[in-house]
JSON list of C-alpha atoms and ligand atoms in Angstrom, two decimals:
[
{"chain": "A", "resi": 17, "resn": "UNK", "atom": "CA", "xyz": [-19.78, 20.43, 62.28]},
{"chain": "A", "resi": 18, "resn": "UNK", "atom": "CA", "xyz": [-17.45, 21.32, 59.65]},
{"chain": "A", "resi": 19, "resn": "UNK", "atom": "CA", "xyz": [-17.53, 19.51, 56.58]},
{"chain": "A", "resi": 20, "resn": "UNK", "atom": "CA", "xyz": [-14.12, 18.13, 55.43]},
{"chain": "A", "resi": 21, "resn": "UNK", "atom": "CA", "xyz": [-13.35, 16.40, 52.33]},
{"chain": "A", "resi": 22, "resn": "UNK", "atom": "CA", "xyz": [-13.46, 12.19, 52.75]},
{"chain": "A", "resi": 23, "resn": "UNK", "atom": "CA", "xyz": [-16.60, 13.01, 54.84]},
{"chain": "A", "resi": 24, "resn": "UNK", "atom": "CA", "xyz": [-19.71, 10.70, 54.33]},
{"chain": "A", "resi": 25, "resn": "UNK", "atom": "CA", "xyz": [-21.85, 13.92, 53.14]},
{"chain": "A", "resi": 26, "resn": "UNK", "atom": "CA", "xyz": [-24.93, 15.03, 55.74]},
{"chain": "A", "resi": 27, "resn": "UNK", "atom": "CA", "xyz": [-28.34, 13.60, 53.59]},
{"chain": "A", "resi": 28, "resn": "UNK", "atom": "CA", "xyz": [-31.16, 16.01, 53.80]},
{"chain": "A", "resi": 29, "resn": "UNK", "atom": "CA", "xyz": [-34.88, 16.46, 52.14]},
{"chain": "A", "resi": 30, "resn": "UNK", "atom": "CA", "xyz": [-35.72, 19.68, 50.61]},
{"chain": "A", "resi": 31, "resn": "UNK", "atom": "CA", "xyz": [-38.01, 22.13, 48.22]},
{"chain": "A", "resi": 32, "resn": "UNK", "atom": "CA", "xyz": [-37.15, 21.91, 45.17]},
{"chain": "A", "resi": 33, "resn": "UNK", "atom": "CA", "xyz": [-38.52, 23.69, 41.91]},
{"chain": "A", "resi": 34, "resn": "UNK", "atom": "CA", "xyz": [-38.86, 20.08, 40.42]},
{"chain": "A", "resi": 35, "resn": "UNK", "atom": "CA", "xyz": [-40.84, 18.61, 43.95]},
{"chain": "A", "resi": 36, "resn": "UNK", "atom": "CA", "xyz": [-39.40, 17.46, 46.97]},
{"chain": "A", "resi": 37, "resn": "UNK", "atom": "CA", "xyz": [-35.70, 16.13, 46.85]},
{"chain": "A", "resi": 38, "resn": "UNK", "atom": "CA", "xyz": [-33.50, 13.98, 49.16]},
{"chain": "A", "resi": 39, "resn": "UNK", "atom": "CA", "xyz": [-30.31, 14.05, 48.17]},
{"chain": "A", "resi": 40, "resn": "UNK", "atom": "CA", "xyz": [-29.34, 10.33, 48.60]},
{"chain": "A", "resi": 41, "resn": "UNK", "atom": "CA", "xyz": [-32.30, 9.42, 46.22]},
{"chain": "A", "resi": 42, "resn": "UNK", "atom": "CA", "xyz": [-31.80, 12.18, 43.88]},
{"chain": "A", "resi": 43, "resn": "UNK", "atom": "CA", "xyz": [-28.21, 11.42, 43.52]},
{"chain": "A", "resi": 44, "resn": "UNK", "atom": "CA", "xyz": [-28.46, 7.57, 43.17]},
{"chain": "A", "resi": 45, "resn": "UNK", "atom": "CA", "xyz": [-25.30, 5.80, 42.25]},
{"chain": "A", "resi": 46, "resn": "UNK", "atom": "CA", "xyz": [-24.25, 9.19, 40.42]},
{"chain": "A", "resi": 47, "resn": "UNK", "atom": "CA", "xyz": [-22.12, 12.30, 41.42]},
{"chain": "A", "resi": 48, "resn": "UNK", "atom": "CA", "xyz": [-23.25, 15.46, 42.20]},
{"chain": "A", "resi": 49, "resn": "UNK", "atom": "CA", "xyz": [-22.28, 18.97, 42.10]},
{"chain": "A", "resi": 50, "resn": "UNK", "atom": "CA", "xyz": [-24.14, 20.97, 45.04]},
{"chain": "A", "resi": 51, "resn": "UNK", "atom": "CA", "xyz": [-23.51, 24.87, 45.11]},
{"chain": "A", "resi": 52, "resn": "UNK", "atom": "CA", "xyz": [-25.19, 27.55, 46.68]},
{"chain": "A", "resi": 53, "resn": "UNK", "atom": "CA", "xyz": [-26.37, 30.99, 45.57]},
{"chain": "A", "resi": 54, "resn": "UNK", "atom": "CA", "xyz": [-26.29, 34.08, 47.99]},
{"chain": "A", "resi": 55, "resn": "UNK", "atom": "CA", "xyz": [-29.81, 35.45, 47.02]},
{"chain": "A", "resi": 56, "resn": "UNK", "atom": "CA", "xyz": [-32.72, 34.71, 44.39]},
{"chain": "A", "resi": 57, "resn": "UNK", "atom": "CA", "xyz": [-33.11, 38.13, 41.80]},
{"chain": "A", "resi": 58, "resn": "UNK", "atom": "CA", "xyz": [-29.05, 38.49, 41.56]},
{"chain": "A", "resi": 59, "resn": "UNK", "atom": "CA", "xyz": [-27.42, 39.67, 38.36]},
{"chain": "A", "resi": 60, "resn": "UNK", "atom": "CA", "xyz": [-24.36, 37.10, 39.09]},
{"chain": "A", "resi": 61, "resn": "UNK", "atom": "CA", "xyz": [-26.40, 34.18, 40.27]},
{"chain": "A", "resi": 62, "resn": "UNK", "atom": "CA", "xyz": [-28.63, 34.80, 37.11]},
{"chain": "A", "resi": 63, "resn": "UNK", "atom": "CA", "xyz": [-25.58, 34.46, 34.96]},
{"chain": "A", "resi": 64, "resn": "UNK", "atom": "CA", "xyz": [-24.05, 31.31, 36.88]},
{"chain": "A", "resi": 65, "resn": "UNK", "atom": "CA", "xyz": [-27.30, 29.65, 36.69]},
{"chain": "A", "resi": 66, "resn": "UNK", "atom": "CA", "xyz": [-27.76, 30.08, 32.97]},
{"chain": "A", "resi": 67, "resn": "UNK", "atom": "CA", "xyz": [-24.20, 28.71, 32.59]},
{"chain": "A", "resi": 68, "resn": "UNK", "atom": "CA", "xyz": [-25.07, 25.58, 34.73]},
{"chain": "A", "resi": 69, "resn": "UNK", "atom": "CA", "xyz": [-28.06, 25.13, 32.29]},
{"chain": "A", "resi": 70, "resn": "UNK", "atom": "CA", "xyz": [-26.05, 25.38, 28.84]},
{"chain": "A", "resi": 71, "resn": "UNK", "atom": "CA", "xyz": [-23.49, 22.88, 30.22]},
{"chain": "A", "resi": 72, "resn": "UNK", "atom": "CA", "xyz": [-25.80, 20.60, 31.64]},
{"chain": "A", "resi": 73, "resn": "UNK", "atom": "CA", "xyz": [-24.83, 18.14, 28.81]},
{"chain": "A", "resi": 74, "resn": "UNK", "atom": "CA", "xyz": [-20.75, 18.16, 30.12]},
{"chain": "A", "resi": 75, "resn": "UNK", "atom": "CA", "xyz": [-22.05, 16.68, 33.93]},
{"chain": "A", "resi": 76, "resn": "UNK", "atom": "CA", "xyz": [-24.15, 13.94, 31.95]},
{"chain": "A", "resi": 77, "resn": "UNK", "atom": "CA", "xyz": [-21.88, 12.87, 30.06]},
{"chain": "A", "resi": 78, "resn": "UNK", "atom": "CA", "xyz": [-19.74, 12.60, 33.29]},
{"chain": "A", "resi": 79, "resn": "UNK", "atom": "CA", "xyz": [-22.39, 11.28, 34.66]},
{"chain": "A", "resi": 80, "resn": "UNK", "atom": "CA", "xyz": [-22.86, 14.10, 37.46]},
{"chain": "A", "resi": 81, "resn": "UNK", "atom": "CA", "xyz": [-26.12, 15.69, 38.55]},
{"chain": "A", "resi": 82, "resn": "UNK", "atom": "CA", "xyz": [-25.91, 19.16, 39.64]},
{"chain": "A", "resi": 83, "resn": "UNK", "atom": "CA", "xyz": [-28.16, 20.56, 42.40]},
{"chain": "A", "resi": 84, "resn": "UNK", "atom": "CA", "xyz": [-28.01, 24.23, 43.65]},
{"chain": "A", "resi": 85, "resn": "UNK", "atom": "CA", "xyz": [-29.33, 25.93, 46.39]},
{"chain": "A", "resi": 86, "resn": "UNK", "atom": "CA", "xyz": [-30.79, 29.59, 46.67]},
{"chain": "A", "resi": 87, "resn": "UNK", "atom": "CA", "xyz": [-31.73, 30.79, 50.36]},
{"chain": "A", "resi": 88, "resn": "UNK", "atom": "CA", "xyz": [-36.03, 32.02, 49.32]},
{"chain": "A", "resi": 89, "resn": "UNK", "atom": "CA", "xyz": [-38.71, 30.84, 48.93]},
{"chain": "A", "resi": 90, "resn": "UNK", "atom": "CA", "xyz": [-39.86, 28.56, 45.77]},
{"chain": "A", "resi": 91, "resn": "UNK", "atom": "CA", "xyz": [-42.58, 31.22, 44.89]},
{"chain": "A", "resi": 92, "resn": "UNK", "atom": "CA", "xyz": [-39.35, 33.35, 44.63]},
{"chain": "A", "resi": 93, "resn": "UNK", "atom": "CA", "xyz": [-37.39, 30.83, 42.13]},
{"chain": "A", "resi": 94, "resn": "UNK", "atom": "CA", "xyz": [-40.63, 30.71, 40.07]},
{"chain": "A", "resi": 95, "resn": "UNK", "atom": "CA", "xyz": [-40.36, 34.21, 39.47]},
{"chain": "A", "resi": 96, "resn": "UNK", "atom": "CA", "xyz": [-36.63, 34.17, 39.11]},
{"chain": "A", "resi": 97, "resn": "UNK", "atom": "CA", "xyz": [-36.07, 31.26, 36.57]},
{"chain": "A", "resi": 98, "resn": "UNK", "atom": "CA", "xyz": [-38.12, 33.28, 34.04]},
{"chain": "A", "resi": 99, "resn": "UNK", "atom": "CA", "xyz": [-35.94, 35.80, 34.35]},
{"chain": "A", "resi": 100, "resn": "UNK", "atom": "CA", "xyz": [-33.18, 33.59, 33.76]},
{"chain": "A", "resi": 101, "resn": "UNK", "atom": "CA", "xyz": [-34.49, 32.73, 30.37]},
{"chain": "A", "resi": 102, "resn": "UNK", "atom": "CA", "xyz": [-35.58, 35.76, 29.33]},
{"chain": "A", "resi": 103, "resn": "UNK", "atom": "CA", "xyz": [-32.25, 37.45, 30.30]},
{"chain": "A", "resi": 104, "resn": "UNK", "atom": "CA", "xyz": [-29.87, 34.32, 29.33]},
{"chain": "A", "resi": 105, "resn": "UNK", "atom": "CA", "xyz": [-31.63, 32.74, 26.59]},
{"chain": "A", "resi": 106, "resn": "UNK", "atom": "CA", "xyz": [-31.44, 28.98, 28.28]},
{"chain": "A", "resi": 107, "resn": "UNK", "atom": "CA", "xyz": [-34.50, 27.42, 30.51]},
{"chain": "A", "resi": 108, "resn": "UNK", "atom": "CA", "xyz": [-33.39, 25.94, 33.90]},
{"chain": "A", "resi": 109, "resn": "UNK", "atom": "CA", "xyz": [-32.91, 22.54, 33.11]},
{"chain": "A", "resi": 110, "resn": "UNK", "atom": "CA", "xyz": [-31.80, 21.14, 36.75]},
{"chain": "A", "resi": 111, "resn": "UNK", "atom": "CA", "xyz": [-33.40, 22.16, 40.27]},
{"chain": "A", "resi": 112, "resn": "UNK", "atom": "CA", "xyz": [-32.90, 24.27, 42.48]},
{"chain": "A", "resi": 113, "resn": "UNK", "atom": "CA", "xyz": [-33.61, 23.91, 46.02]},
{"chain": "A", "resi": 114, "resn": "UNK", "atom": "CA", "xyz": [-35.77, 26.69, 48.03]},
{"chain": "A", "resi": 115, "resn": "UNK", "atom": "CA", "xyz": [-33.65, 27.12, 50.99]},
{"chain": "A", "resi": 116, "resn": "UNK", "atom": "CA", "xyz": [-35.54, 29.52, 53.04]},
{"chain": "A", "resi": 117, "resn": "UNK", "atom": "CA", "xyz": [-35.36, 27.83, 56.28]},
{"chain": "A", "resi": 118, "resn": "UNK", "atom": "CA", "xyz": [-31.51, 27.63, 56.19]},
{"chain": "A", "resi": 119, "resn": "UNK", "atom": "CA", "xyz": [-31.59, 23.59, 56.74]},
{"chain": "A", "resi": 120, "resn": "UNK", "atom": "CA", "xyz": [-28.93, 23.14, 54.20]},
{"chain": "A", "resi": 121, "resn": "UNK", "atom": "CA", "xyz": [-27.83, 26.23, 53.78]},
{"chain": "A", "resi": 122, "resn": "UNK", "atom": "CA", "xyz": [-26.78, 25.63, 57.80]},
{"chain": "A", "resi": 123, "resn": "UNK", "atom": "CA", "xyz": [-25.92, 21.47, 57.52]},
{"chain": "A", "resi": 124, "resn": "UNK", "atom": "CA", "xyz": [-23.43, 21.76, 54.98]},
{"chain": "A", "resi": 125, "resn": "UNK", "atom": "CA", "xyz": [-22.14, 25.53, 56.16]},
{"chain": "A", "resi": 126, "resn": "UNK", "atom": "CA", "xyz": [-22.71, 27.80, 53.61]},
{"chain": "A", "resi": 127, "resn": "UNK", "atom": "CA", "xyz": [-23.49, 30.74, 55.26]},
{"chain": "A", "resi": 128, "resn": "UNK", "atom": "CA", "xyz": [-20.48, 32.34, 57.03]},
{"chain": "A", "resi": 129, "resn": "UNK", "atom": "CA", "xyz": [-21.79, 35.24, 59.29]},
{"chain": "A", "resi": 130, "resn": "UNK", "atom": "CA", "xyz": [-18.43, 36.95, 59.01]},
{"chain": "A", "resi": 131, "resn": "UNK", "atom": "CA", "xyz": [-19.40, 37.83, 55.54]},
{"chain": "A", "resi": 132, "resn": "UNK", "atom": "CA", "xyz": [-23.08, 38.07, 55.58]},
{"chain": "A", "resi": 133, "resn": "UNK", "atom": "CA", "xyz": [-25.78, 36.44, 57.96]},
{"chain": "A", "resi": 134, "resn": "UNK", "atom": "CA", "xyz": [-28.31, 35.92, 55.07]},
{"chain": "A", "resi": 135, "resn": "UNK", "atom": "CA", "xyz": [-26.79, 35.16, 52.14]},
{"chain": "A", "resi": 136, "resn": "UNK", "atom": "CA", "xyz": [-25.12, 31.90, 51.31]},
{"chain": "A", "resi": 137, "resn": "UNK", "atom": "CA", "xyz": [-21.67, 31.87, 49.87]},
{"chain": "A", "resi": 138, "resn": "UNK", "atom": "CA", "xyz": [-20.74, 30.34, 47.05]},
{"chain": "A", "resi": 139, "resn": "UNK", "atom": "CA", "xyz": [-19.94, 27.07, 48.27]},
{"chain": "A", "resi": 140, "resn": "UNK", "atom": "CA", "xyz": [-19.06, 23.74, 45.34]},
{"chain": "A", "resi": 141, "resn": "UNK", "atom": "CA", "xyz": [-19.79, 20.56, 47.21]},
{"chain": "A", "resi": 142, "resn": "UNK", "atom": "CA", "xyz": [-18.33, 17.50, 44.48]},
{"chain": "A", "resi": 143, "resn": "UNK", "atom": "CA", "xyz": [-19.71, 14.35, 45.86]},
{"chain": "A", "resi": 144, "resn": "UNK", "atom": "CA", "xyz": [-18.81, 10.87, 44.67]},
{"chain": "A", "resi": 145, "resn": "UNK", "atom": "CA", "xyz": [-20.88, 7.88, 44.32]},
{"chain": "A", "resi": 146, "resn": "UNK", "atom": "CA", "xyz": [-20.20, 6.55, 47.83]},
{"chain": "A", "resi": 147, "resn": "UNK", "atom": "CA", "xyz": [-22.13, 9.97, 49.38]},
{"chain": "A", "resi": 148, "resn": "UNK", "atom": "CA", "xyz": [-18.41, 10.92, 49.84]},
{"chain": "A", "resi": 149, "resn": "UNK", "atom": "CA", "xyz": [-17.42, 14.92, 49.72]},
{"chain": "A", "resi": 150, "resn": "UNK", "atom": "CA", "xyz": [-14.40, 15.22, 47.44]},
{"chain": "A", "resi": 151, "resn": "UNK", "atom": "CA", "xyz": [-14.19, 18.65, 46.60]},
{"chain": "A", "resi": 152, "resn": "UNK", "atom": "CA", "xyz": [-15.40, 22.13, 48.13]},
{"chain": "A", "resi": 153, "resn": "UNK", "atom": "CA", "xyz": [-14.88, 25.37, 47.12]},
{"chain": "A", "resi": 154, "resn": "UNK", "atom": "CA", "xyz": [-15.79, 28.64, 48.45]},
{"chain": "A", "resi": 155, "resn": "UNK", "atom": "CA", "xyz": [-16.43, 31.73, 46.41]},
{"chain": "A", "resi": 156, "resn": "UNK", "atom": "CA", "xyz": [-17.23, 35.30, 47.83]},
{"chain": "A", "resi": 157, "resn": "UNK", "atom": "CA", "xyz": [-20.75, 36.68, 46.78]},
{"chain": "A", "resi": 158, "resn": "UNK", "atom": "CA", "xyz": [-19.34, 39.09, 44.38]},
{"chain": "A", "resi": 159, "resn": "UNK", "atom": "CA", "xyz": [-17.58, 36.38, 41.68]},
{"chain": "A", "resi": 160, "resn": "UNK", "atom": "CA", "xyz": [-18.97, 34.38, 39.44]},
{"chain": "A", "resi": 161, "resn": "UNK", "atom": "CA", "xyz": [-17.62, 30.69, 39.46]},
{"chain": "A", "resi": 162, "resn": "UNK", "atom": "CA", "xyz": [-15.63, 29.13, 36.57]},
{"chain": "A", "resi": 163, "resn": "UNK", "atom": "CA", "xyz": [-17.69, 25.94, 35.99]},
{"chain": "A", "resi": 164, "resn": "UNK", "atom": "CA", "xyz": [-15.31, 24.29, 33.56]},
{"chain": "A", "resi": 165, "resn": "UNK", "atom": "CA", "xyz": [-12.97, 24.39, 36.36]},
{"chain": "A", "resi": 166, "resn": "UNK", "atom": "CA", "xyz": [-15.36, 22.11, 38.41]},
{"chain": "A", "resi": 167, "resn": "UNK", "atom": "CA", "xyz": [-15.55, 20.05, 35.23]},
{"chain": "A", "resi": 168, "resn": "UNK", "atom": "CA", "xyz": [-11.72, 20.27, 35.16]},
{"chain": "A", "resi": 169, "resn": "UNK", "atom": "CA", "xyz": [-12.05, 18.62, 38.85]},
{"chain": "A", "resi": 170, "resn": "UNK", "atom": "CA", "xyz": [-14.76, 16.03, 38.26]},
{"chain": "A", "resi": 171, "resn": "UNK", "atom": "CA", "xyz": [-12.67, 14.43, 35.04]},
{"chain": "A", "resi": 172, "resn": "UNK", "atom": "CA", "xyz": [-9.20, 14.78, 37.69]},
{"chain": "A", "resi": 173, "resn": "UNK", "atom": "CA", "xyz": [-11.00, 12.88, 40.56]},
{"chain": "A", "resi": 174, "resn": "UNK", "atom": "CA", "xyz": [-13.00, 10.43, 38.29]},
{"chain": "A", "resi": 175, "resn": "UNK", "atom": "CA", "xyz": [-9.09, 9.62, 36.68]},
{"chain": "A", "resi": 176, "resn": "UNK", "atom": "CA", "xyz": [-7.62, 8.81, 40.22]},
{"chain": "A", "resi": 177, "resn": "UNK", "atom": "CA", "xyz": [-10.59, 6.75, 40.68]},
{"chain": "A", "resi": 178, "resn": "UNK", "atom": "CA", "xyz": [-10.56, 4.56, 37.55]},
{"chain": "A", "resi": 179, "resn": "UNK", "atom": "CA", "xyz": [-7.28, 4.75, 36.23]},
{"chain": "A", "resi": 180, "resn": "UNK", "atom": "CA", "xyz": [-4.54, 5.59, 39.53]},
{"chain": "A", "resi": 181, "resn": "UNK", "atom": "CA", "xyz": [-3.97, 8.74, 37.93]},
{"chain": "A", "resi": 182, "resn": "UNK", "atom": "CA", "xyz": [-2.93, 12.17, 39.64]},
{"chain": "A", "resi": 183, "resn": "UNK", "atom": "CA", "xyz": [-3.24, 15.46, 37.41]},
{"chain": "A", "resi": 184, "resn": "UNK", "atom": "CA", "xyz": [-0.56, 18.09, 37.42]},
{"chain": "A", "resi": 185, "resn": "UNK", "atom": "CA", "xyz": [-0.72, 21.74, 37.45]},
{"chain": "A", "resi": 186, "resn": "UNK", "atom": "CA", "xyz": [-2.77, 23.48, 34.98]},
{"chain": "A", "resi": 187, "resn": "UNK", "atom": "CA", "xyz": [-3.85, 20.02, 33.34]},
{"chain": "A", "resi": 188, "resn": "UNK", "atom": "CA", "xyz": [-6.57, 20.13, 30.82]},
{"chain": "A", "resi": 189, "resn": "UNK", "atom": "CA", "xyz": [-7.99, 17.28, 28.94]},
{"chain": "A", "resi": 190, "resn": "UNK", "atom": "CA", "xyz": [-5.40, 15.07, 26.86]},
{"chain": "A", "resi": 191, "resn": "UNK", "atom": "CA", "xyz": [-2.42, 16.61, 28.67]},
{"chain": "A", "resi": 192, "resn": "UNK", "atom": "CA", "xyz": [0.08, 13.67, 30.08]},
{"chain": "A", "resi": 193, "resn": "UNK", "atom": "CA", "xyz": [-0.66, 12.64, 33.56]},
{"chain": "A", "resi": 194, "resn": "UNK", "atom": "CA", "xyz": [0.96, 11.17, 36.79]},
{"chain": "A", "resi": 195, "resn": "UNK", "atom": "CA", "xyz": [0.99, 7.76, 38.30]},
{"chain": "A", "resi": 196, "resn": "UNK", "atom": "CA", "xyz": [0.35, 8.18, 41.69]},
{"chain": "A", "resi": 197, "resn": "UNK", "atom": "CA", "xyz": [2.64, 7.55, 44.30]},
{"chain": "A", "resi": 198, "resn": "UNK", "atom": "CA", "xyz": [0.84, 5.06, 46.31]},
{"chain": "A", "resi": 199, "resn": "UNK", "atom": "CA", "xyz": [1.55, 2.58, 43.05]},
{"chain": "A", "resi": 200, "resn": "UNK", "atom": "CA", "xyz": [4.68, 0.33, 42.76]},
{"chain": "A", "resi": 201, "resn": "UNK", "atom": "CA", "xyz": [6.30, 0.48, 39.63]},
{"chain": "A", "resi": 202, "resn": "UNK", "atom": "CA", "xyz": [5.55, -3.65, 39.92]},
{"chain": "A", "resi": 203, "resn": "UNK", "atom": "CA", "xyz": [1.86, -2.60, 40.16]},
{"chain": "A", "resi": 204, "resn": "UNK", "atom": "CA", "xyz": [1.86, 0.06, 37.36]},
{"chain": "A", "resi": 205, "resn": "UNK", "atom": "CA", "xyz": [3.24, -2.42, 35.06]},
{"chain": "A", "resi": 206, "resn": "UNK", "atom": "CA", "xyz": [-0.12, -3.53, 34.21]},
{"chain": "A", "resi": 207, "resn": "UNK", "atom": "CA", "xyz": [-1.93, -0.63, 34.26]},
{"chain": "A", "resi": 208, "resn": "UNK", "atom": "CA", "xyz": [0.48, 1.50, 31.77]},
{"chain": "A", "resi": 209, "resn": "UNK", "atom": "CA", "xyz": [1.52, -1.05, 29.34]},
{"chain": "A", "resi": 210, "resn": "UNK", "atom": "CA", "xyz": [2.78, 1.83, 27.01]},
{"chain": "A", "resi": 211, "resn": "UNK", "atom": "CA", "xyz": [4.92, 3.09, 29.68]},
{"chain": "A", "resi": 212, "resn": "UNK", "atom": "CA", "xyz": [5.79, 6.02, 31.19]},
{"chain": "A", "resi": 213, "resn": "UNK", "atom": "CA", "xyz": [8.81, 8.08, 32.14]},
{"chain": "A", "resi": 214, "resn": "UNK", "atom": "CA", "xyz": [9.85, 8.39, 35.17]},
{"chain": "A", "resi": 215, "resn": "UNK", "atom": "CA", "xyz": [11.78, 12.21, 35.89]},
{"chain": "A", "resi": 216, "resn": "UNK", "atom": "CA", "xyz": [12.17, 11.17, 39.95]},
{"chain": "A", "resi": 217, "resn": "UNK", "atom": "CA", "xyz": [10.69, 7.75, 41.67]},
{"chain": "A", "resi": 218, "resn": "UNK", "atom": "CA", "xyz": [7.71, 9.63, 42.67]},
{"chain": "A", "resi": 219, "resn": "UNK", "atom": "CA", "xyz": [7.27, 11.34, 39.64]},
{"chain": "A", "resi": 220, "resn": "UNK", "atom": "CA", "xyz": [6.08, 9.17, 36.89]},
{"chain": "A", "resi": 221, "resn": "UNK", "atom": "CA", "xyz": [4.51, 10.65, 33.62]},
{"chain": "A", "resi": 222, "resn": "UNK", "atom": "CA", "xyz": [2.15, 8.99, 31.16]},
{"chain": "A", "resi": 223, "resn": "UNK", "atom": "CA", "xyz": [-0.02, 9.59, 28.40]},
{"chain": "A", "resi": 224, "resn": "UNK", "atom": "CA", "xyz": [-4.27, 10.55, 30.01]},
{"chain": "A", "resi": 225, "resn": "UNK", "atom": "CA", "xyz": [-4.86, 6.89, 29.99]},
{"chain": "A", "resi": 226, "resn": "UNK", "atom": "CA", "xyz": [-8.64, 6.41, 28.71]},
{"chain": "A", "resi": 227, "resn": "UNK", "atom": "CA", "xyz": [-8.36, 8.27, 25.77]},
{"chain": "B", "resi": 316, "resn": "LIG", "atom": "C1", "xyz": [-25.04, 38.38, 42.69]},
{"chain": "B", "resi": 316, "resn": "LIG", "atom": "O1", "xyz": [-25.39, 37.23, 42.58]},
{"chain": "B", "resi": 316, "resn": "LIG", "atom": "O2", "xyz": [-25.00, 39.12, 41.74]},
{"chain": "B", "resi": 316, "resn": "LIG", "atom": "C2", "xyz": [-24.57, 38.91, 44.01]},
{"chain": "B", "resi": 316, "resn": "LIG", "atom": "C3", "xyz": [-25.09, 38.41, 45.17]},
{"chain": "B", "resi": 316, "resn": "LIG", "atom": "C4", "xyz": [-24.67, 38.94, 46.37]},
{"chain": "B", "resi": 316, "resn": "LIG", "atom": "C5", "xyz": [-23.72, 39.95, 46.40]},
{"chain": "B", "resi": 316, "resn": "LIG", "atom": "C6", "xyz": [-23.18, 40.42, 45.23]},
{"chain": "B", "resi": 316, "resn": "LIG", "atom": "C7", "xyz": [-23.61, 39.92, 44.00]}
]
């Protein structure tokens, strides 16, 4: 089964370094960011990992949890994680699941045997509160991925959701925004009492509204 966004995401129980974890329970009423790493002992993974670590902070305050995935064993990640702080200078501060029987890896389609048939790619799951899949990205082995570009996401999708908001192109934090369509002008009179200026009837610009 291929996973497409909208989908109710596949639940699962797995290692973890911090104990056993089943998704639904670890994730609660929060998001979560799920990615997958091709191999434990990887200079790129090493680096991504680190990363995840130092902005750890940015998904709380978003309230996201981040899980990620490595296809070996846990006595591998024990090993590996102190290699991530001695090489990175940041301790793990999230799990990350011991894959090695390819039951996640496999239920959410990570490994595509075109490219390898052992390592994972690497695959961004964004999942929303209702256990809903709302973003995925895949990344070939050999690049590292830009995280504040998945933070970039998570603040665009948690917009739409609270405020009717779309994002355009490039948008960053504080940048104007756009009404979405689906909203009558009626409708968005309460929402954006300030305004907003409309260039064509389905493009409506406004100030980010919940700054
Ligand atoms: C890495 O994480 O560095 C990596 C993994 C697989 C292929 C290439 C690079």
């Amino acid at each position: 089964m291929t996973l497409q966004l909208g989908d109710q995401v596949p639940n699962f129980t797995q290692q973890s370094t911090e104990g056993d974890i089943t998704l639904y329970d670890y994730l609660g009423d929060k998001w979560g960011v799920l990615f997958s790493h091709p191999k434990d002992y990887t200079p790129v993974c090493t680096t991504e990992l680190a990363e995840v670590s130092r902005l750890k902070p940015e998904f709380d305050k978003r309230n996201v949890k981040v899980l990620g995935l490595s296809v070996d064993p846990l006595r591998d990640h024990e090993g590996w994680i102190g290699d991530i702080e001695e090489t990175q200078s940041v301790a793990l501060n999230f799990p990350l699941l011991a894959d090695a029987d390819r039951k996640v890896s496999d239920l959410y389609g990570m490994i595509h045997p075109n490219a390898s048939d052992t390592l994972t790619v690497r695959s961004v799951f964004i999942i929303d509160p209702n256990k809903k899949l709302r973003l995925i990205i895949t990344y070939p082995a050999s690049t590292g991925r830009n995280f504040d570009e998945i933070l970039r996401v998570i603040d665009s999708l948690q917009l739409t959701d609270n405020h009717k908001v779309a994002t355009p192109v490039n948008w960053q934090q504080g940048d104007d925004v756009i009404i979405v369509p689906a909203l009558s002008d009626e409708d968005a009179k309460a929402l954006f009492p300030n305004g907003w200026k409309t260039l064509k009837p389905y493009l409506r610009v406004t100030k980010q509204p919940n700054l």
